[in-house]
Amino acid sequence: MLKRWLFLLLTLALLCGGISSFAEGPLPGDPFVEYWKYLYTFSIRDCLKQRFTYAPDYDMGIYHPQSEGESSGIHARITEVLIDDRQGFFNIEITSEKYQVRPFDSLYEYSPYYIPIGEYPQPTCIVTILTVNSKECYYWSESYGLSEDGKKLNYIMMIDSDDLSNCYDWSFALYLRFSDSADDFQPAIPLHFQLRPQATIDRCSIDQDIVLVEDCMYLEGLSLQITPLADYLRTNGYHCKDDIYSYKVLDERGHSVCDYLQSFASYTNEIPDPLYVVAYKEDQEVNRICLRRKGNIWKIEE
């Protein structure tokens, strides 16, 4: 019932206006606008500042590839890229004079801005974005931005992979589906450009295994890498004979360097020194090992 009333109200607004479908932007009560209007993000920098409490200077790593294409009245271009050797962000700007543009998740029945594809009161194009190169990766929409006139939609996407350092050619394909057509999604706009992963800012590793609790718990190696986007804490192996043990890597303040072994960068320039590898037994600290840095190697302080 709510969907039917929403559709009728949007249609009435269109008829009363007596104007072309897109001359004055989105219609009043547009559910996509109502849901996203306080969350709009138009740049990678602002997207990251909105999500995280710190605000490092990401501008140093953002570049602007020359990649764009057009099909069926839809124009798309990559405006910004910020990427290291494991993850990154792409800002894709989609514009149209003929159609209002909506993202793929508008088709999810339980989306807060869902309208069935055939019930849009304005000509609408639903866009989904797929990678077409062979590199295995994961990607998802991080945020959206819609211009006031409704003719420009920014997709800010996050991409994640085990290794992007050797993947210099990158391709996207935009698949389009139109509200005034019975056809399903069709590949329409290819986008191809060169990846430029940003260099690692700082890296350090340990040259020996760390025995935390006698022979019950130990780490095979430990390394920490800082890039413009993230801190990556890695071990070659984590062995424990009993699930009651766990460990954290802490700085001098007692703050975890990386929660969940991978997190957005909290140290944007260099790895803190010293670091402490702390063993816990049922959340109680039972051992603490101090790591002092010598060049790009940690040494266990006796």
CSV table of N, CA and C in Angstrom, one decimal, residues 132-251:
chain,number,residue,atom,x,y,z
A,132,VAL,N,36.1,-6.3,-15.4
A,132,VAL,CA,36.1,-7.3,-16.5
A,132,VAL,C,37.6,-7.8,-16.7
A,133,ASN,N,38.5,-7.2,-16.0
A,133,ASN,CA,39.9,-7.8,-16.0
A,133,ASN,C,39.9,-9.1,-15.2
A,134,SER,N,40.9,-9.9,-15.3
A,134,SER,CA,41.0,-11.2,-14.7
A,134,SER,C,41.4,-11.2,-13.3
A,135,LYS,N,41.9,-10.1,-12.8
A,135,LYS,CA,42.4,-10.0,-11.4
A,135,LYS,C,41.3,-10.3,-10.4
A,136,GLU,N,41.5,-11.2,-9.5
A,136,GLU,CA,40.5,-11.5,-8.5
A,136,GLU,C,40.5,-10.4,-7.5
A,137,CYS,N,39.3,-9.9,-7.2
A,137,CYS,CA,39.2,-8.8,-6.3
A,137,CYS,C,37.8,-8.8,-5.8
A,138,TYR,N,37.6,-7.9,-4.7
A,138,TYR,CA,36.2,-7.7,-4.2
A,138,TYR,C,36.0,-6.2,-4.3
A,139,TYR,N,34.7,-5.8,-4.6
A,139,TYR,CA,34.4,-4.4,-4.7
A,139,TYR,C,33.0,-4.2,-4.3
A,140,TRP,N,32.7,-3.0,-3.8
A,140,TRP,CA,31.4,-2.7,-3.4
A,140,TRP,C,31.2,-1.1,-3.4
A,141,SER,N,30.0,-0.7,-3.5
A,141,SER,CA,29.7,0.8,-3.4
A,141,SER,C,29.9,1.3,-2.0
A,142,GLU,N,30.7,2.3,-1.9
A,142,GLU,CA,31.0,2.9,-0.6
A,142,GLU,C,30.1,4.1,-0.3
A,143,SER,N,29.8,4.9,-1.3
A,143,SER,CA,28.8,6.0,-1.1
A,143,SER,C,28.4,6.5,-2.4
A,144,TYR,N,27.4,7.4,-2.4
A,144,TYR,CA,26.8,8.0,-3.6
A,144,TYR,C,26.8,9.5,-3.4
A,145,GLY,N,26.8,10.2,-4.5
A,145,GLY,CA,26.5,11.7,-4.5
A,145,GLY,C,25.6,12.0,-5.7
A,146,LEU,N,24.5,12.8,-5.5
A,146,LEU,CA,23.6,13.1,-6.5
A,146,LEU,C,23.6,14.7,-6.6
A,147,SER,N,23.8,15.2,-7.8
A,147,SER,CA,23.8,16.7,-8.0
A,147,SER,C,22.4,17.2,-7.8
A,148,GLU,N,22.3,18.5,-7.5
A,148,GLU,CA,21.0,19.1,-7.3
A,148,GLU,C,20.0,19.0,-8.4
A,149,ASP,N,20.5,19.1,-9.6
A,149,ASP,CA,19.6,18.9,-10.8
A,149,ASP,C,19.3,17.5,-11.1
A,150,GLY,N,19.9,16.6,-10.4
A,150,GLY,CA,19.6,15.1,-10.5
A,150,GLY,C,20.2,14.5,-11.8
A,151,LYS,N,21.1,15.2,-12.5
A,151,LYS,CA,21.6,14.7,-13.7
A,151,LYS,C,23.0,14.0,-13.6
A,152,LYS,N,23.5,14.1,-12.4
A,152,LYS,CA,24.9,13.5,-12.2
A,152,LYS,C,24.9,12.7,-10.9
A,153,LEU,N,25.3,11.4,-11.1
A,153,LEU,CA,25.4,10.5,-9.9
A,153,LEU,C,26.9,10.1,-9.8
A,154,ASN,N,27.4,10.3,-8.6
A,154,ASN,CA,28.8,9.8,-8.3
A,154,ASN,C,28.7,8.4,-7.6
A,155,TYR,N,29.3,7.4,-8.1
A,155,TYR,CA,29.6,6.1,-7.5
A,155,TYR,C,31.0,6.2,-6.9
A,156,ILE,N,31.1,6.1,-5.6
A,156,ILE,CA,32.4,5.9,-5.0
A,156,ILE,C,32.5,4.5,-4.6
A,157,MET,N,33.4,3.7,-5.2
A,157,MET,CA,33.5,2.3,-5.0
A,157,MET,C,34.8,2.0,-4.3
A,158,MET,N,34.8,1.0,-3.4
A,158,MET,CA,36.0,0.5,-2.7
A,158,MET,C,36.3,-0.9,-3.4
A,159,ILE,N,37.6,-1.1,-3.6
A,159,ILE,CA,38.1,-2.4,-4.2
A,159,ILE,C,39.1,-3.0,-3.3
A,160,ASP,N,39.1,-4.3,-3.2
A,160,ASP,CA,40.0,-5.0,-2.2
A,160,ASP,C,40.6,-6.2,-2.9
A,161,SER,N,41.8,-6.5,-2.7
A,161,SER,CA,42.5,-7.6,-3.3
A,161,SER,C,43.7,-8.0,-2.5
A,162,ASP,N,44.1,-9.3,-2.7
A,162,ASP,CA,45.3,-9.7,-2.0
A,162,ASP,C,46.6,-9.0,-2.5
A,163,ASP,N,46.5,-8.7,-3.8
A,163,ASP,CA,47.7,-8.0,-4.4
A,163,ASP,C,47.3,-7.3,-5.7
A,164,LEU,N,47.4,-6.0,-5.6
A,164,LEU,CA,47.2,-5.2,-6.8
A,164,LEU,C,48.4,-4.6,-7.4
A,165,SER,N,49.6,-4.9,-6.8
A,165,SER,CA,50.8,-4.2,-7.1
A,165,SER,C,51.3,-4.4,-8.5
A,166,ASN,N,50.9,-5.6,-9.1
A,166,ASN,CA,51.4,-5.9,-10.4
A,166,ASN,C,50.2,-5.8,-11.4
A,167,CYS,N,49.1,-5.2,-11.1
A,167,CYS,CA,48.0,-5.2,-11.9
A,167,CYS,C,47.8,-3.7,-12.4
A,168,TYR,N,48.5,-3.4,-13.5
A,168,TYR,CA,48.5,-2.0,-14.0
A,168,TYR,C,47.4,-1.6,-14.9
A,169,ASP,N,46.8,-2.6,-15.6
A,169,ASP,CA,45.7,-2.3,-16.5
A,169,ASP,C,44.4,-2.7,-15.8
A,170,TRP,N,43.5,-1.8,-15.8
A,170,TRP,CA,42.2,-2.0,-15.1
A,170,TRP,C,41.0,-1.7,-16.0
A,171,SER,N,40.0,-2.6,-16.0
A,171,SER,CA,38.9,-2.3,-16.8
A,171,SER,C,37.6,-2.5,-16.0
A,172,PHE,N,36.7,-1.6,-16.3
A,172,PHE,CA,35.3,-1.7,-15.7
A,172,PHE,C,34.3,-1.7,-16.9
A,173,ALA,N,33.2,-2.3,-16.7
A,173,ALA,CA,32.1,-2.2,-17.6
A,173,ALA,C,30.8,-1.8,-16.9
A,174,LEU,N,30.2,-0.7,-17.4
A,174,LEU,CA,28.9,-0.3,-16.9
A,174,LEU,C,27.8,-1.1,-17.6
A,175,TYR,N,26.9,-1.7,-16.9
A,175,TYR,CA,25.8,-2.4,-17.4
A,175,TYR,C,24.5,-1.6,-17.1
A,176,LEU,N,23.7,-1.4,-18.2
A,176,LEU,CA,22.6,-0.5,-18.1
A,176,LEU,C,21.3,-1.2,-18.2
A,177,ARG,N,20.3,-0.7,-17.5
A,177,ARG,CA,18.9,-1.2,-17.6
A,177,ARG,C,18.0,0.0,-17.5
A,178,PHE,N,17.0,0.1,-18.5
A,178,PHE,CA,16.2,1.3,-18.5
A,178,PHE,C,14.7,0.9,-18.1
A,179,SER,N,14.1,1.9,-17.5
A,179,SER,CA,12.8,1.7,-17.0
A,179,SER,C,11.7,1.7,-18.1
A,180,ASP,N,12.1,2.2,-19.2
A,180,ASP,CA,11.1,2.2,-20.4
A,180,ASP,C,11.4,1.1,-21.4
A,181,SER,N,12.2,0.1,-20.9
A,181,SER,CA,12.5,-1.0,-21.8
A,181,SER,C,12.3,-2.3,-21.1
A,182,ALA,N,11.9,-3.4,-21.8
A,182,ALA,CA,11.7,-4.7,-21.2
A,182,ALA,C,13.0,-5.5,-21.1
A,183,ASP,N,14.1,-4.9,-21.7
A,183,ASP,CA,15.4,-5.6,-21.7
A,183,ASP,C,16.0,-5.6,-20.3
A,184,ASP,N,16.7,-6.7,-20.0
A,184,ASP,CA,17.5,-6.7,-18.8
A,184,ASP,C,18.8,-5.9,-18.9
A,185,PHE,N,19.7,-6.1,-18.0
A,185,PHE,CA,21.0,-5.3,-18.0
A,185,PHE,C,21.8,-5.7,-19.3
A,186,GLN,N,22.3,-4.7,-19.9
A,186,GLN,CA,23.2,-4.9,-21.1
A,186,GLN,C,24.5,-4.2,-20.9
A,187,PRO,N,25.6,-4.9,-21.3
A,187,PRO,CA,26.9,-4.2,-21.2
A,187,PRO,C,26.9,-3.0,-22.2
A,188,ALA,N,27.4,-1.9,-21.7
A,188,ALA,CA,27.2,-0.7,-22.6
A,188,ALA,C,28.4,0.2,-22.6
A,189,ILE,N,29.1,0.5,-21.4
A,189,ILE,CA,30.2,1.4,-21.4
A,189,ILE,C,31.4,0.8,-20.8
A,190,PRO,N,32.4,0.5,-21.6
A,190,PRO,CA,33.7,0.0,-21.1
A,190,PRO,C,34.6,1.2,-20.6
A,191,LEU,N,35.3,1.0,-19.5
A,191,LEU,CA,36.2,2.0,-19.0
A,191,LEU,C,37.5,1.3,-18.7
A,192,HIS,N,38.6,1.8,-19.3
A,192,HIS,CA,39.9,1.2,-19.2
A,192,HIS,C,40.9,2.3,-18.8
A,193,PHE,N,41.8,2.0,-17.9
A,193,PHE,CA,42.9,2.9,-17.5
A,193,PHE,C,44.0,2.2,-16.8
A,194,GLN,N,45.1,2.9,-16.5
A,194,GLN,CA,46.2,2.4,-15.9
A,194,GLN,C,46.1,2.6,-14.4
A,195,LEU,N,46.4,1.5,-13.6
A,195,LEU,CA,46.5,1.7,-12.1
A,195,LEU,C,47.8,2.2,-11.8
A,196,ARG,N,47.8,3.1,-10.8
A,196,ARG,CA,49.1,3.6,-10.3
A,196,ARG,C,49.1,3.4,-8.7
A,197,PRO,N,49.4,2.2,-8.3
A,197,PRO,CA,49.4,2.0,-6.8
A,197,PRO,C,50.4,2.9,-6.1
A,198,GLN,N,50.0,3.5,-5.0
A,198,GLN,CA,50.9,4.4,-4.3
A,198,GLN,C,51.9,3.6,-3.5
A,199,ALA,N,53.1,4.1,-3.4
A,199,ALA,CA,54.2,3.4,-2.8
A,199,ALA,C,54.0,3.3,-1.3
A,200,THR,N,54.5,2.2,-0.8
A,200,THR,CA,54.5,2.0,0.7
A,200,THR,C,55.2,3.2,1.4
A,201,ILE,N,54.7,3.7,2.4
A,201,ILE,CA,55.3,4.8,3.2
A,201,ILE,C,56.3,4.2,4.1
A,202,ASP,N,56.0,3.1,4.8
A,202,ASP,CA,56.9,2.5,5.8
A,202,ASP,C,56.6,1.0,5.9
A,203,ARG,N,57.7,0.3,6.2
A,203,ARG,CA,57.5,-1.2,6.3
A,203,ARG,C,58.6,-1.7,7.3
A,204,CYS,N,58.2,-2.6,8.1
A,204,CYS,CA,59.1,-3.2,9.1
A,204,CYS,C,58.7,-4.7,9.3
A,205,SER,N,59.6,-5.5,9.6
A,205,SER,CA,59.3,-6.9,9.9
A,205,SER,C,60.3,-7.5,11.0
A,206,ILE,N,59.9,-8.6,11.5
A,206,ILE,CA,60.8,-9.3,12.5
A,206,ILE,C,61.5,-10.4,11.9
A,207,ASP,N,62.8,-10.7,12.3
A,207,ASP,CA,63.6,-11.7,11.6
A,207,ASP,C,63.6,-13.0,12.4
A,208,GLN,N,62.7,-13.2,13.3
A,208,GLN,CA,62.6,-14.5,14.1
A,208,GLN,C,61.2,-14.7,14.6
A,209,ASP,N,60.9,-15.9,14.9
A,209,ASP,CA,59.6,-16.3,15.5
A,209,ASP,C,59.5,-15.7,16.9
A,210,ILE,N,58.3,-15.4,17.4
A,210,ILE,CA,58.1,-14.9,18.7
A,210,ILE,C,57.3,-15.9,19.5
A,211,VAL,N,58.0,-16.4,20.6
A,211,VAL,CA,57.3,-17.4,21.5
A,211,VAL,C,56.7,-16.6,22.6
A,212,LEU,N,55.4,-16.6,22.7
A,212,LEU,CA,54.6,-15.8,23.6
A,212,LEU,C,54.4,-16.4,25.0
A,213,VAL,N,54.0,-17.7,24.9
A,213,VAL,CA,53.7,-18.4,26.2
A,213,VAL,C,54.3,-19.8,26.1
A,214,GLU,N,55.6,-19.9,26.5
A,214,GLU,CA,56.3,-21.2,26.5
A,214,GLU,C,56.1,-21.8,25.1
A,215,ASP,N,55.7,-23.1,25.1
A,215,ASP,CA,55.5,-23.7,23.8
A,215,ASP,C,54.0,-23.8,23.4
A,216,CYS,N,53.2,-23.0,24.1
A,216,CYS,CA,51.7,-23.0,23.8
A,216,CYS,C,51.3,-22.1,22.7
A,217,MET,N,52.0,-21.0,22.5
A,217,MET,CA,51.6,-20.0,21.6
A,217,MET,C,52.8,-19.2,21.0
A,218,TYR,N,52.8,-19.1,19.7
A,218,TYR,CA,53.9,-18.4,19.1
A,218,TYR,C,53.5,-17.9,17.7
A,219,LEU,N,54.2,-16.9,17.2
A,219,LEU,CA,54.0,-16.3,15.9
A,219,LEU,C,55.2,-16.6,15.0
A,220,GLU,N,54.9,-17.0,13.8
A,220,GLU,CA,56.0,-17.2,12.8
A,220,GLU,C,56.1,-15.9,12.0
A,221,GLY,N,57.0,-15.1,12.4
A,221,GLY,CA,57.2,-13.8,11.7
A,221,GLY,C,56.1,-12.8,12.0
A,222,LEU,N,56.4,-11.5,11.7
A,222,LEU,CA,55.5,-10.4,11.9
A,222,LEU,C,55.9,-9.3,11.1
A,223,SER,N,55.0,-8.7,10.4
A,223,SER,CA,55.4,-7.5,9.5
A,223,SER,C,54.3,-6.5,9.6
A,224,LEU,N,54.6,-5.2,9.4
A,224,LEU,CA,53.7,-4.1,9.4
A,224,LEU,C,54.0,-3.2,8.3
A,225,GLN,N,53.0,-2.9,7.4
A,225,GLN,CA,53.2,-2.1,6.3
A,225,GLN,C,52.2,-0.9,6.3
A,226,ILE,N,52.7,0.3,6.1
A,226,ILE,CA,51.9,1.5,6.0
A,226,ILE,C,51.8,2.0,4.6
A,227,THR,N,50.7,2.2,4.1
A,227,THR,CA,50.5,2.9,2.8
A,227,THR,C,49.6,4.1,3.0
A,228,PRO,N,49.3,4.9,1.9
A,228,PRO,CA,48.4,6.0,2.1
A,228,PRO,C,47.0,5.7,2.6
A,229,LEU,N,46.6,4.4,2.4
A,229,LEU,CA,45.3,4.0,2.8
A,229,LEU,C,45.2,3.2,4.1
A,230,ALA,N,46.1,2.4,4.4
A,230,ALA,CA,45.9,1.4,5.4
A,230,ALA,C,47.2,1.0,6.1
A,231,ASP,N,47.0,0.4,7.3
A,231,ASP,CA,48.1,-0.3,8.0
A,231,ASP,C,47.8,-1.8,7.8
A,232,TYR,N,48.8,-2.5,7.4
A,232,TYR,CA,48.6,-4.0,7.2
A,232,TYR,C,49.5,-4.7,8.1
A,233,LEU,N,49.0,-5.4,9.1
A,233,LEU,CA,49.7,-6.2,10.0
A,233,LEU,C,49.6,-7.7,9.6
A,234,ARG,N,50.7,-8.4,9.4
A,234,ARG,CA,50.6,-9.7,8.9
A,234,ARG,C,51.6,-10.6,9.7
A,235,THR,N,51.2,-11.9,9.8
A,235,THR,CA,52.1,-12.9,10.4
A,235,THR,C,52.1,-14.1,9.4
A,236,ASN,N,53.2,-14.8,9.4
A,236,ASN,CA,53.3,-16.0,8.5
A,236,ASN,C,52.6,-17.2,9.1
A,237,GLY,N,52.3,-17.1,10.4
A,237,GLY,CA,51.6,-18.2,11.1
A,237,GLY,C,51.3,-17.9,12.5
A,238,TYR,N,50.2,-18.3,13.0
A,238,TYR,CA,49.9,-18.1,14.4
A,238,TYR,C,49.4,-19.4,15.0
A,239,HIS,N,50.2,-19.9,16.0
A,239,HIS,CA,50.0,-21.2,16.5
A,239,HIS,C,49.6,-21.2,18.0
A,240,CYS,N,48.6,-21.9,18.4
A,240,CYS,CA,48.2,-21.9,19.8
A,240,CYS,C,47.6,-23.2,20.1
A,241,LYS,N,48.0,-23.9,21.2
A,241,LYS,CA,47.5,-25.2,21.6
A,241,LYS,C,46.2,-25.1,22.3
A,242,ASP,N,45.8,-23.9,22.7
A,242,ASP,CA,44.6,-23.7,23.5
A,242,ASP,C,43.9,-22.4,23.1
A,243,ASP,N,42.6,-22.5,22.8
A,243,ASP,CA,41.8,-21.3,22.4
A,243,ASP,C,41.7,-20.2,23.4
A,244,ILE,N,42.2,-20.5,24.7
A,244,ILE,CA,42.1,-19.5,25.7
A,244,ILE,C,43.1,-18.3,25.5
A,245,TYR,N,44.1,-18.6,24.6
A,245,TYR,CA,45.1,-17.6,24.4
A,245,TYR,C,44.8,-16.7,23.2
A,246,SER,N,45.3,-15.5,23.3
A,246,SER,CA,45.2,-14.5,22.2
A,246,SER,C,46.3,-13.5,22.3
A,247,TYR,N,46.4,-12.7,21.3
A,247,TYR,CA,47.5,-11.7,21.3
A,247,TYR,C,47.0,-10.4,20.6
A,248,LYS,N,47.7,-9.3,21.0
A,248,LYS,CA,47.6,-8.0,20.3
A,248,LYS,C,48.9,-7.4,20.1
A,249,VAL,N,49.0,-6.5,19.1
A,249,VAL,CA,50.2,-5.7,18.9
A,249,VAL,C,49.9,-4.2,19.3
A,250,LEU,N,50.6,-3.7,20.3
A,250,LEU,CA,50.2,-2.4,20.9
A,250,LEU,C,51.4,-1.4,20.7
A,251,ASP,N,51.0,-0.1,20.7
A,251,ASP,CA,52.1,0.9,20.7
A,251,ASP,C,52.3,1.3,22.2
